Amino acid sequence: MYNTGEVFSVTNKPWGRMVGVRPAKQLHTLLDKGFDYEAAFEYMHSKHGISKEKFDLLWRVAEVERPILSESSRPGLFSVYVGIPFCPTRCLYCSFPSHSLKELGKLRGQFVDTLLWEIEETAKMAAKYKLNPYTVYVGGGTPTALSPTDLKRVLSALREAFPGVLREFTVEAGRADTLTDEHLAVLSHHQVSRVSVNPQTMHGKTLELIGRCHSAEDVDRAARKVKQAKIPVLNMDLIVGLPGEDALMVRESMEQIMALAPENITLHVFSPKRASRFSEDRRQFTLPADAEVAAIHRMATEMLEKKYKPYYLYRQRDILGGQENIGFCLPGYECVYNIVMIEERHHIFGLGGGATSKIIRSDGTFMNLSNPKDVRIYIERVKDMVIGRQAELPG
């Protein structure tokens, strides 16, 4: 174990010199050029120093992604990301755009009014350019930090703005303590196809340390309610490398989550973020050493691969142990939005607080346009953001 005031270093780098967040995107570029397994590994090993173990993982992910990328790359498709920038509290590791309800919860109603306007304007833009919605992902923050009434307003607006059959409709209910029976009724009524309940750990002491206001029992209850509501896909997230957690604790969390039989499990690895509470005073926290993180991560992935398959992954610059964040799913239950977002094959319109739009150009390059993270500035500047987004669309 080491004190987190030290410089993070990785002596054994399984991804070699690859520091970018999208390793699979590089492999897909090679596959598009006709590279086979041997040629692609030789290229990526010589250029980046990627290990055989990580390349094999990347290859399996790419095999799952290829047909989805082919489908989602058809002309005229786009996805929508909606950022709800409110949470009950701010987690230790979080750098996402969000405000605690205590801090700015009073602005939820005004935020929703503004968001509804942005949704309507985006629908007009999509119609003007003859674009068709593919997936919708409502994240945050914690969307279920909205009241059931406000959540209903948002989902109704999305369904009206982007009618027809969506490939996928996801809503995050990341905090188990925010998901009520009323929220679930709203999700079911609007035919949400995927819900995330994200405990990160099933250990009470760690939950308290990282700033969660719920228990493992709350997580269990919320997951079972999603199943009872017959929402097709349940996702659950766990984090390897949380302060004070060893291999046994991670194994126990894994076993409890897998017993709930979610269709998706996303395995994250702790990554210190400059904008997080952790970075404000990292000396008071102790994280596992890189070698320990790598061993725990391997254990967790081996447990998952007995039932699930890896379907998307991404990396972060300071991720512990030089590892990766990776999504697992039952066959046929991939989160399509995660794939199109990571691999950058079609437009993503980011609506709401801190959401980023990704406008794909005809040559395959893209433009990122981010809404303000501060909900007060978002409310003031949303019209400028909508105009700017439309100006970047080709044609």
Tab-separated table of C-alpha atoms in Angstrom, residues 4-375:
chain	number	residue	atom	x	y	z
A	4	THR	CA	-1.600	8.838	-2.451
A	5	GLY	CA	0.496	11.939	-2.047
A	6	GLU	CA	3.167	10.039	-4.012
A	7	VAL	CA	3.512	10.209	-7.762
A	8	PHE	CA	1.491	7.475	-9.481
A	9	SER	CA	3.632	5.121	-11.524
A	10	VAL	CA	3.162	1.828	-13.312
A	11	THR	CA	6.202	-0.398	-13.573
A	12	ASN	CA	4.440	-3.090	-15.590
A	13	LYS	CA	2.482	-1.402	-18.369
A	14	PRO	CA	0.141	-3.950	-19.969
A	15	TRP	CA	-1.063	-1.329	-22.451
A	16	GLY	CA	2.485	-0.239	-23.215
A	17	ARG	CA	2.668	3.351	-24.404
A	18	MET	CA	-1.055	3.616	-25.117
A	19	VAL	CA	-2.353	6.467	-22.979
A	20	GLY	CA	-5.406	7.350	-25.098
A	21	VAL	CA	-8.876	6.513	-23.862
A	22	ARG	CA	-9.968	4.535	-26.929
A	23	PRO	CA	-7.643	1.618	-27.750
A	24	ALA	CA	-10.387	-0.217	-29.683
A	25	LYS	CA	-10.764	2.735	-32.025
A	26	GLN	CA	-7.172	2.206	-33.142
A	27	LEU	CA	-7.803	-1.491	-33.712
A	28	HIS	CA	-10.972	-0.767	-35.709
A	29	THR	CA	-8.939	1.529	-37.969
A	30	LEU	CA	-6.594	-1.362	-38.704
A	31	LEU	CA	-9.493	-3.760	-39.291
A	32	ASP	CA	-11.051	-1.254	-41.703
A	33	LYS	CA	-7.784	-1.455	-43.668
A	34	GLY	CA	-7.977	-5.259	-43.852
A	35	PHE	CA	-5.523	-6.207	-41.080
A	36	ASP	CA	-5.976	-9.689	-39.627
A	37	TYR	CA	-5.240	-10.722	-36.025
A	38	GLU	CA	-1.519	-11.355	-36.508
A	39	ALA	CA	-0.875	-8.185	-38.511
A	40	ALA	CA	-2.865	-6.016	-36.107
A	41	PHE	CA	-1.072	-7.406	-33.048
A	42	GLU	CA	2.342	-7.009	-34.664
A	43	TYR	CA	1.544	-3.383	-35.531
A	44	MET	CA	0.102	-2.433	-32.126
A	45	HIS	CA	2.796	-4.299	-30.205
A	46	SER	CA	5.648	-2.688	-32.134
A	47	LYS	CA	4.084	0.796	-32.162
A	48	HIS	CA	2.587	0.890	-28.649
A	49	GLY	CA	4.113	-2.022	-26.733
A	50	ILE	CA	0.679	-3.493	-25.970
A	51	SER	CA	0.856	-6.890	-24.243
A	52	LYS	CA	-0.543	-10.052	-25.812
A	53	GLU	CA	-3.051	-10.364	-22.949
A	54	LYS	CA	-4.502	-6.889	-23.496
A	55	PHE	CA	-4.493	-7.246	-27.283
A	56	ASP	CA	-6.479	-10.467	-26.990
A	57	LEU	CA	-9.003	-8.651	-24.791
A	58	LEU	CA	-9.143	-5.781	-27.279
A	59	TRP	CA	-9.666	-8.214	-30.162
A	60	ARG	CA	-12.621	-9.868	-28.410
A	61	VAL	CA	-14.165	-6.471	-27.714
A	62	ALA	CA	-13.719	-5.422	-31.344
A	63	GLU	CA	-15.394	-8.623	-32.571
A	64	VAL	CA	-18.498	-7.718	-30.552
A	65	GLU	CA	-18.420	-4.088	-31.658
A	66	ARG	CA	-17.939	-4.599	-35.418
A	67	PRO	CA	-21.537	-5.441	-36.385
A	68	ILE	CA	-22.894	-2.679	-34.127
A	69	LEU	CA	-20.495	-0.147	-35.633
A	70	SER	CA	-21.523	-1.241	-39.119
A	71	GLU	CA	-25.182	-0.709	-38.251
A	72	SER	CA	-24.682	2.568	-36.397
A	73	SER	CA	-22.469	4.062	-39.120
A	74	ARG	CA	-25.312	4.265	-41.605
A	75	PRO	CA	-25.772	7.837	-42.887
A	76	GLY	CA	-28.180	10.057	-41.003
A	77	LEU	CA	-28.109	8.375	-37.591
A	78	PHE	CA	-27.426	10.166	-34.332
A	79	SER	CA	-27.599	9.498	-30.598
A	80	VAL	CA	-28.672	11.773	-27.764
A	81	TYR	CA	-26.977	12.149	-24.403
A	82	VAL	CA	-28.875	14.059	-21.712
A	83	GLY	CA	-26.884	15.264	-18.701
A	84	ILE	CA	-28.819	15.714	-15.447
A	85	PRO	CA	-26.274	17.569	-13.267
A	86	PHE	CA	-27.653	16.788	-9.809
A	87	CYS	CA	-26.745	14.151	-7.225
A	88	PRO	CA	-27.727	13.573	-3.585
A	89	THR	CA	-24.057	14.112	-2.663
A	90	ARG	CA	-20.748	14.333	-4.511
A	91	CYS	CA	-18.779	11.074	-4.483
A	92	LEU	CA	-15.123	11.059	-3.513
A	93	TYR	CA	-13.823	10.149	-6.976
A	94	CYS	CA	-16.346	11.996	-9.147
A	95	SER	CA	-15.325	14.562	-11.746
A	96	PHE	CA	-18.583	14.470	-13.698
A	97	PRO	CA	-20.611	17.676	-13.918
A	98	SER	CA	-23.018	17.538	-11.008
A	99	HIS	CA	-24.242	19.562	-8.068
A	100	SER	CA	-25.317	18.193	-4.721
A	101	LEU	CA	-29.001	18.674	-4.026
A	102	LYS	CA	-28.052	20.655	-0.929
A	103	GLU	CA	-25.954	23.004	-3.059
A	104	LEU	CA	-28.220	23.757	-6.034
A	105	GLY	CA	-31.215	21.429	-5.781
A	106	LYS	CA	-33.508	24.468	-5.793
A	107	LEU	CA	-32.643	24.955	-9.486
A	108	ARG	CA	-33.945	21.576	-10.608
A	109	GLY	CA	-37.259	22.951	-11.890
A	110	GLN	CA	-35.623	25.789	-13.815
A	111	PHE	CA	-33.043	23.397	-15.219
A	112	VAL	CA	-35.761	21.049	-16.490
A	113	ASP	CA	-37.620	23.935	-18.157
A	114	THR	CA	-34.412	24.903	-19.964
A	115	LEU	CA	-33.639	21.309	-20.913
A	116	LEU	CA	-37.091	20.833	-22.431
A	117	TRP	CA	-36.464	23.842	-24.656
A	118	GLU	CA	-33.096	22.400	-25.724
A	119	ILE	CA	-34.688	19.027	-26.521
A	120	GLU	CA	-37.337	20.702	-28.672
A	121	GLU	CA	-34.768	22.775	-30.564
A	122	THR	CA	-32.592	19.712	-31.153
A	123	ALA	CA	-35.580	17.868	-32.602
A	124	LYS	CA	-36.138	20.752	-35.044
A	125	MET	CA	-32.464	20.620	-36.024
A	126	ALA	CA	-32.603	16.846	-36.577
A	127	ALA	CA	-35.678	17.234	-38.790
A	128	LYS	CA	-34.029	20.028	-40.782
A	129	TYR	CA	-31.006	17.851	-41.543
A	130	LYS	CA	-33.090	14.667	-42.020
A	131	LEU	CA	-31.340	12.870	-39.161
A	132	ASN	CA	-32.779	9.838	-37.393
A	133	PRO	CA	-32.416	9.018	-33.673
A	134	TYR	CA	-30.596	5.788	-32.829
A	135	THR	CA	-30.082	5.706	-29.062
A	136	VAL	CA	-30.911	7.959	-26.112
A	137	TYR	CA	-28.893	7.930	-22.896
A	138	VAL	CA	-29.981	9.942	-19.853
A	139	GLY	CA	-27.042	10.250	-17.451
A	140	GLY	CA	-25.536	12.729	-15.082
A	141	GLY	CA	-25.200	13.270	-12.255
A	142	THR	CA	-28.126	11.150	-11.202
A	143	PRO	CA	-31.276	11.493	-13.328
A	144	THR	CA	-33.389	9.961	-10.560
A	145	ALA	CA	-32.323	12.861	-8.341
A	146	LEU	CA	-35.104	14.637	-10.231
A	147	SER	CA	-38.587	14.244	-8.815
A	148	PRO	CA	-40.721	11.626	-10.583
A	149	THR	CA	-42.771	14.486	-12.033
A	150	ASP	CA	-39.729	16.248	-13.500
A	151	LEU	CA	-38.264	12.972	-14.771
A	152	LYS	CA	-41.594	12.287	-16.483
A	153	ARG	CA	-41.425	15.704	-18.159
A	154	VAL	CA	-37.934	14.968	-19.498
A	155	LEU	CA	-38.709	11.468	-20.764
A	156	SER	CA	-41.994	12.593	-22.319
A	157	ALA	CA	-40.176	15.390	-24.120
A	158	LEU	CA	-37.555	12.967	-25.428
A	159	ARG	CA	-40.193	10.542	-26.677
A	160	GLU	CA	-42.080	13.353	-28.400
A	161	ALA	CA	-38.961	14.912	-29.899
A	162	PHE	CA	-37.474	11.644	-31.149
A	163	PRO	CA	-40.446	9.391	-32.003
A	164	GLY	CA	-40.308	5.902	-33.385
A	165	VAL	CA	-38.432	2.821	-32.283
A	166	LEU	CA	-35.108	3.627	-30.664
A	167	ARG	CA	-32.349	1.033	-30.741
A	168	GLU	CA	-31.898	1.679	-27.019
A	169	PHE	CA	-33.158	4.028	-24.287
A	170	THR	CA	-31.026	4.171	-21.123
A	171	VAL	CA	-31.633	6.030	-17.864
A	172	GLU	CA	-29.111	5.998	-15.034
A	173	ALA	CA	-30.442	5.476	-11.516
A	174	GLY	CA	-26.914	5.309	-10.191
A	175	ARG	CA	-27.762	6.018	-6.565
A	176	ALA	CA	-29.934	3.261	-5.149
A	177	ASP	CA	-31.452	5.650	-2.610
A	178	THR	CA	-32.953	7.816	-5.376
A	179	LEU	CA	-34.929	5.106	-7.191
A	180	THR	CA	-38.511	5.084	-5.908
A	181	ASP	CA	-41.535	3.111	-7.054
A	182	GLU	CA	-42.785	6.334	-8.675
A	183	HIS	CA	-39.549	6.694	-10.656
A	184	LEU	CA	-39.807	3.096	-11.831
A	185	ALA	CA	-43.388	3.634	-12.968
A	186	VAL	CA	-42.190	6.607	-15.058
A	187	LEU	CA	-39.343	4.559	-16.570
A	188	SER	CA	-41.649	1.673	-17.454
A	189	HIS	CA	-44.328	3.946	-18.933
A	190	HIS	CA	-41.800	5.558	-21.266
A	191	GLN	CA	-40.425	2.173	-22.351
A	192	VAL	CA	-36.931	2.719	-21.037
A	193	SER	CA	-34.955	-0.331	-22.111
A	194	ARG	CA	-31.905	-0.074	-19.855
A	195	VAL	CA	-31.426	1.173	-16.290
A	196	SER	CA	-28.159	1.511	-14.354
A	197	VAL	CA	-28.016	0.973	-10.587
A	198	ASN	CA	-24.392	1.579	-9.659
A	199	PRO	CA	-23.235	0.617	-6.156
A	200	GLN	CA	-19.451	0.783	-6.906
A	201	THR	CA	-18.980	-1.452	-3.836
A	202	MET	CA	-21.211	-3.514	-1.566
A	203	HIS	CA	-19.309	-2.638	1.615
A	204	GLY	CA	-20.950	-0.166	3.973
A	205	LYS	CA	-17.739	1.399	5.301
A	206	THR	CA	-16.504	2.119	1.790
A	207	LEU	CA	-19.880	3.486	0.718
A	208	GLU	CA	-19.720	5.911	3.621
A	209	LEU	CA	-16.115	6.843	2.845
A	210	ILE	CA	-16.819	7.662	-0.799
A	211	GLY	CA	-19.871	9.756	0.088
A	212	ARG	CA	-22.781	7.464	-0.708
A	213	CYS	CA	-26.015	7.793	1.250
A	214	HIS	CA	-27.225	4.246	0.691
A	215	SER	CA	-26.459	0.752	1.957
A	216	ALA	CA	-25.758	-2.513	0.174
A	217	GLU	CA	-29.292	-3.528	1.133
A	218	ASP	CA	-30.615	-0.482	-0.732
A	219	VAL	CA	-28.690	-1.593	-3.821
A	220	ASP	CA	-30.105	-5.096	-3.591
A	221	ARG	CA	-33.634	-3.720	-3.225
A	222	ALA	CA	-33.277	-1.280	-6.150
A	223	ALA	CA	-31.865	-3.935	-8.489
A	224	ARG	CA	-34.677	-6.342	-7.680
A	225	LYS	CA	-37.258	-3.606	-8.303
A	226	VAL	CA	-35.802	-2.939	-11.765
A	227	LYS	CA	-36.134	-6.648	-12.530
A	228	GLN	CA	-39.707	-6.721	-11.201
A	229	ALA	CA	-40.557	-3.727	-13.415
A	230	LYS	CA	-39.520	-5.907	-16.391
A	231	ILE	CA	-37.076	-3.347	-17.739
A	232	PRO	CA	-35.080	-5.424	-20.258
A	233	VAL	CA	-31.522	-4.541	-19.181
A	234	LEU	CA	-30.076	-3.825	-15.751
A	235	ASN	CA	-26.519	-2.484	-15.557
A	236	MET	CA	-24.472	-2.344	-12.363
A	237	ASP	CA	-21.058	-0.687	-11.881
A	238	LEU	CA	-18.223	-1.660	-9.560
A	239	ILE	CA	-14.880	0.048	-8.930
A	240	VAL	CA	-11.587	-1.752	-8.296
A	241	GLY	CA	-9.021	0.174	-6.250
A	242	LEU	CA	-11.257	2.116	-3.888
A	243	PRO	CA	-9.488	3.303	-0.720
A	244	GLY	CA	-9.124	0.517	1.831
A	245	GLU	CA	-10.539	-2.264	-0.342
A	246	ASP	CA	-8.569	-5.482	-0.833
A	247	ALA	CA	-9.111	-8.516	-3.062
A	248	LEU	CA	-11.464	-10.252	-0.641
A	249	MET	CA	-13.716	-7.197	-0.397
A	250	VAL	CA	-13.876	-6.847	-4.180
A	251	ARG	CA	-14.649	-10.553	-4.546
A	252	GLU	CA	-17.491	-10.242	-2.035
A	253	SER	CA	-18.943	-7.265	-3.916
A	254	MET	CA	-18.621	-9.144	-7.198
A	255	GLU	CA	-20.404	-12.193	-5.824
A	256	GLN	CA	-23.274	-10.116	-4.454
A	257	ILE	CA	-23.713	-8.186	-7.701
A	258	MET	CA	-23.531	-11.280	-9.911
A	259	ALA	CA	-26.164	-12.964	-7.717
A	260	LEU	CA	-28.565	-10.192	-8.781
A	261	ALA	CA	-28.104	-11.320	-12.417
A	262	PRO	CA	-27.761	-7.944	-14.173
A	263	GLU	CA	-27.495	-8.166	-17.946
A	264	ASN	CA	-24.589	-5.677	-17.887
A	265	ILE	CA	-21.775	-5.223	-15.371
A	266	THR	CA	-19.265	-2.415	-15.859
A	267	LEU	CA	-15.955	-2.839	-14.062
A	268	HIS	CA	-14.148	0.443	-13.422
A	269	VAL	CA	-10.701	1.016	-11.959
A	270	PHE	CA	-10.083	3.967	-9.640
A	271	SER	CA	-8.532	6.900	-11.456
A	272	PRO	CA	-7.554	10.056	-9.542
A	273	LYS	CA	-9.229	13.083	-11.139
A	274	ARG	CA	-8.073	16.658	-10.661
A	275	ALA	CA	-11.670	17.853	-10.268
A	276	SER	CA	-12.611	15.259	-7.634
A	277	ARG	CA	-12.847	15.555	-3.854
A	278	PHE	CA	-10.164	12.876	-3.660
A	279	SER	CA	-7.616	15.175	-5.264
A	280	GLU	CA	-8.343	17.990	-2.834
A	281	ASP	CA	-6.578	16.088	-0.058
A	282	ARG	CA	-5.311	12.785	-1.394
A	283	ARG	CA	-2.842	12.345	1.475
A	284	GLN	CA	-5.609	11.241	3.809
A	285	PHE	CA	-6.505	8.282	1.589
A	286	THR	CA	-4.613	5.061	0.984
A	287	LEU	CA	-5.022	3.199	-2.287
A	288	PRO	CA	-3.781	-0.283	-3.184
A	289	ALA	CA	-0.474	-0.524	-5.007
A	290	ASP	CA	-0.440	-0.964	-8.781
A	291	ALA	CA	0.489	-4.654	-8.647
A	292	GLU	CA	-2.340	-5.331	-6.197
A	293	VAL	CA	-4.833	-3.466	-8.395
A	294	ALA	CA	-3.726	-5.454	-11.445
A	295	ALA	CA	-4.174	-8.735	-9.558
A	296	ILE	CA	-7.605	-7.744	-8.236
A	297	HIS	CA	-8.681	-6.562	-11.678
A	298	ARG	CA	-7.616	-9.876	-13.205
A	299	MET	CA	-9.540	-11.782	-10.534
A	300	ALA	CA	-12.677	-9.713	-11.142
A	301	THR	CA	-12.545	-10.089	-14.923
A	302	GLU	CA	-12.029	-13.854	-14.609
A	303	MET	CA	-15.123	-14.057	-12.409
A	304	LEU	CA	-17.145	-12.078	-14.947
A	305	GLU	CA	-15.955	-14.027	-17.966
A	306	LYS	CA	-17.488	-17.221	-16.584
A	307	LYS	CA	-20.894	-15.782	-17.506
A	308	TYR	CA	-20.419	-12.510	-19.404
A	309	LYS	CA	-18.441	-11.285	-22.401
A	310	PRO	CA	-16.455	-8.023	-22.700
A	311	TYR	CA	-18.075	-5.632	-25.174
A	312	TYR	CA	-16.476	-2.191	-24.751
A	313	LEU	CA	-13.576	-0.620	-22.899
A	314	TYR	CA	-11.791	2.639	-22.366
A	315	ARG	CA	-8.797	3.883	-20.427
A	316	GLN	CA	-7.879	6.925	-18.353
A	317	ARG	CA	-4.489	8.542	-18.062
A	318	ASP	CA	-3.923	8.001	-14.322
A	319	ILE	CA	-5.883	4.771	-13.953
A	320	LEU	CA	-4.443	2.570	-11.199
A	321	GLY	CA	-2.368	-0.434	-12.212
A	322	GLY	CA	-2.304	0.664	-15.857
A	323	GLN	CA	-5.609	-1.156	-16.372
A	324	GLU	CA	-8.863	-0.315	-18.175
A	325	ASN	CA	-12.543	0.229	-17.524
A	326	ILE	CA	-14.509	-2.495	-19.223
A	327	GLY	CA	-18.157	-3.328	-19.815
A	328	PHE	CA	-19.384	-6.926	-19.689
A	329	CYS	CA	-22.736	-8.220	-20.877
A	330	LEU	CA	-24.744	-11.325	-21.449
A	331	PRO	CA	-24.694	-12.218	-25.169
A	332	GLY	CA	-27.015	-9.895	-27.062
A	333	TYR	CA	-27.317	-7.331	-24.264
A	334	GLU	CA	-24.581	-4.880	-25.253
A	335	CYS	CA	-25.120	-1.214	-24.373
A	336	VAL	CA	-25.129	0.180	-27.901
A	337	TYR	CA	-24.727	3.795	-26.774
A	338	ASN	CA	-21.499	2.948	-24.930
A	339	ILE	CA	-20.063	1.489	-28.125
A	340	VAL	CA	-21.015	4.347	-30.465
A	341	MET	CA	-19.890	6.924	-27.917
A	342	ILE	CA	-16.454	5.361	-27.398
A	343	GLU	CA	-15.792	4.502	-31.061
A	344	GLU	CA	-17.037	7.835	-32.465
A	345	ARG	CA	-18.858	6.714	-35.593
A	346	HIS	CA	-21.906	9.012	-35.625
A	347	HIS	CA	-23.164	12.308	-34.216
A	348	ILE	CA	-23.960	12.502	-30.522
A	349	PHE	CA	-25.980	15.511	-29.428
A	350	GLY	CA	-25.217	16.337	-25.807
A	351	LEU	CA	-28.073	18.107	-24.041
A	352	GLY	CA	-28.220	19.374	-20.477
A	353	GLY	CA	-25.602	20.347	-17.924
A	354	GLY	CA	-22.016	19.495	-18.874
A	355	ALA	CA	-23.065	17.288	-21.801
A	356	THR	CA	-20.710	17.080	-24.784
A	357	SER	CA	-21.846	16.953	-28.399
A	358	LYS	CA	-19.689	15.073	-30.880
A	359	ILE	CA	-20.183	16.207	-34.483
A	360	ILE	CA	-18.668	13.768	-36.998
A	361	ARG	CA	-17.271	15.309	-40.174
A	362	SER	CA	-17.295	13.640	-43.588
A	363	ASP	CA	-13.561	12.840	-43.340
A	364	GLY	CA	-14.042	10.954	-40.053
A	365	THR	CA	-12.688	13.733	-37.837
A	366	PHE	CA	-14.994	15.302	-35.296
A	367	MET	CA	-15.750	18.408	-33.271
A	368	ASN	CA	-16.496	18.340	-29.530
A	369	LEU	CA	-18.844	20.996	-28.163
A	370	SER	CA	-19.535	21.001	-24.413
A	371	ASN	CA	-22.397	22.608	-22.538
A	372	PRO	CA	-21.421	24.489	-19.364
A	373	LYS	CA	-21.003	22.280	-16.306
A	374	ASP	CA	-22.411	24.850	-13.902
A	375	VAL	CA	-26.195	24.582	-14.113
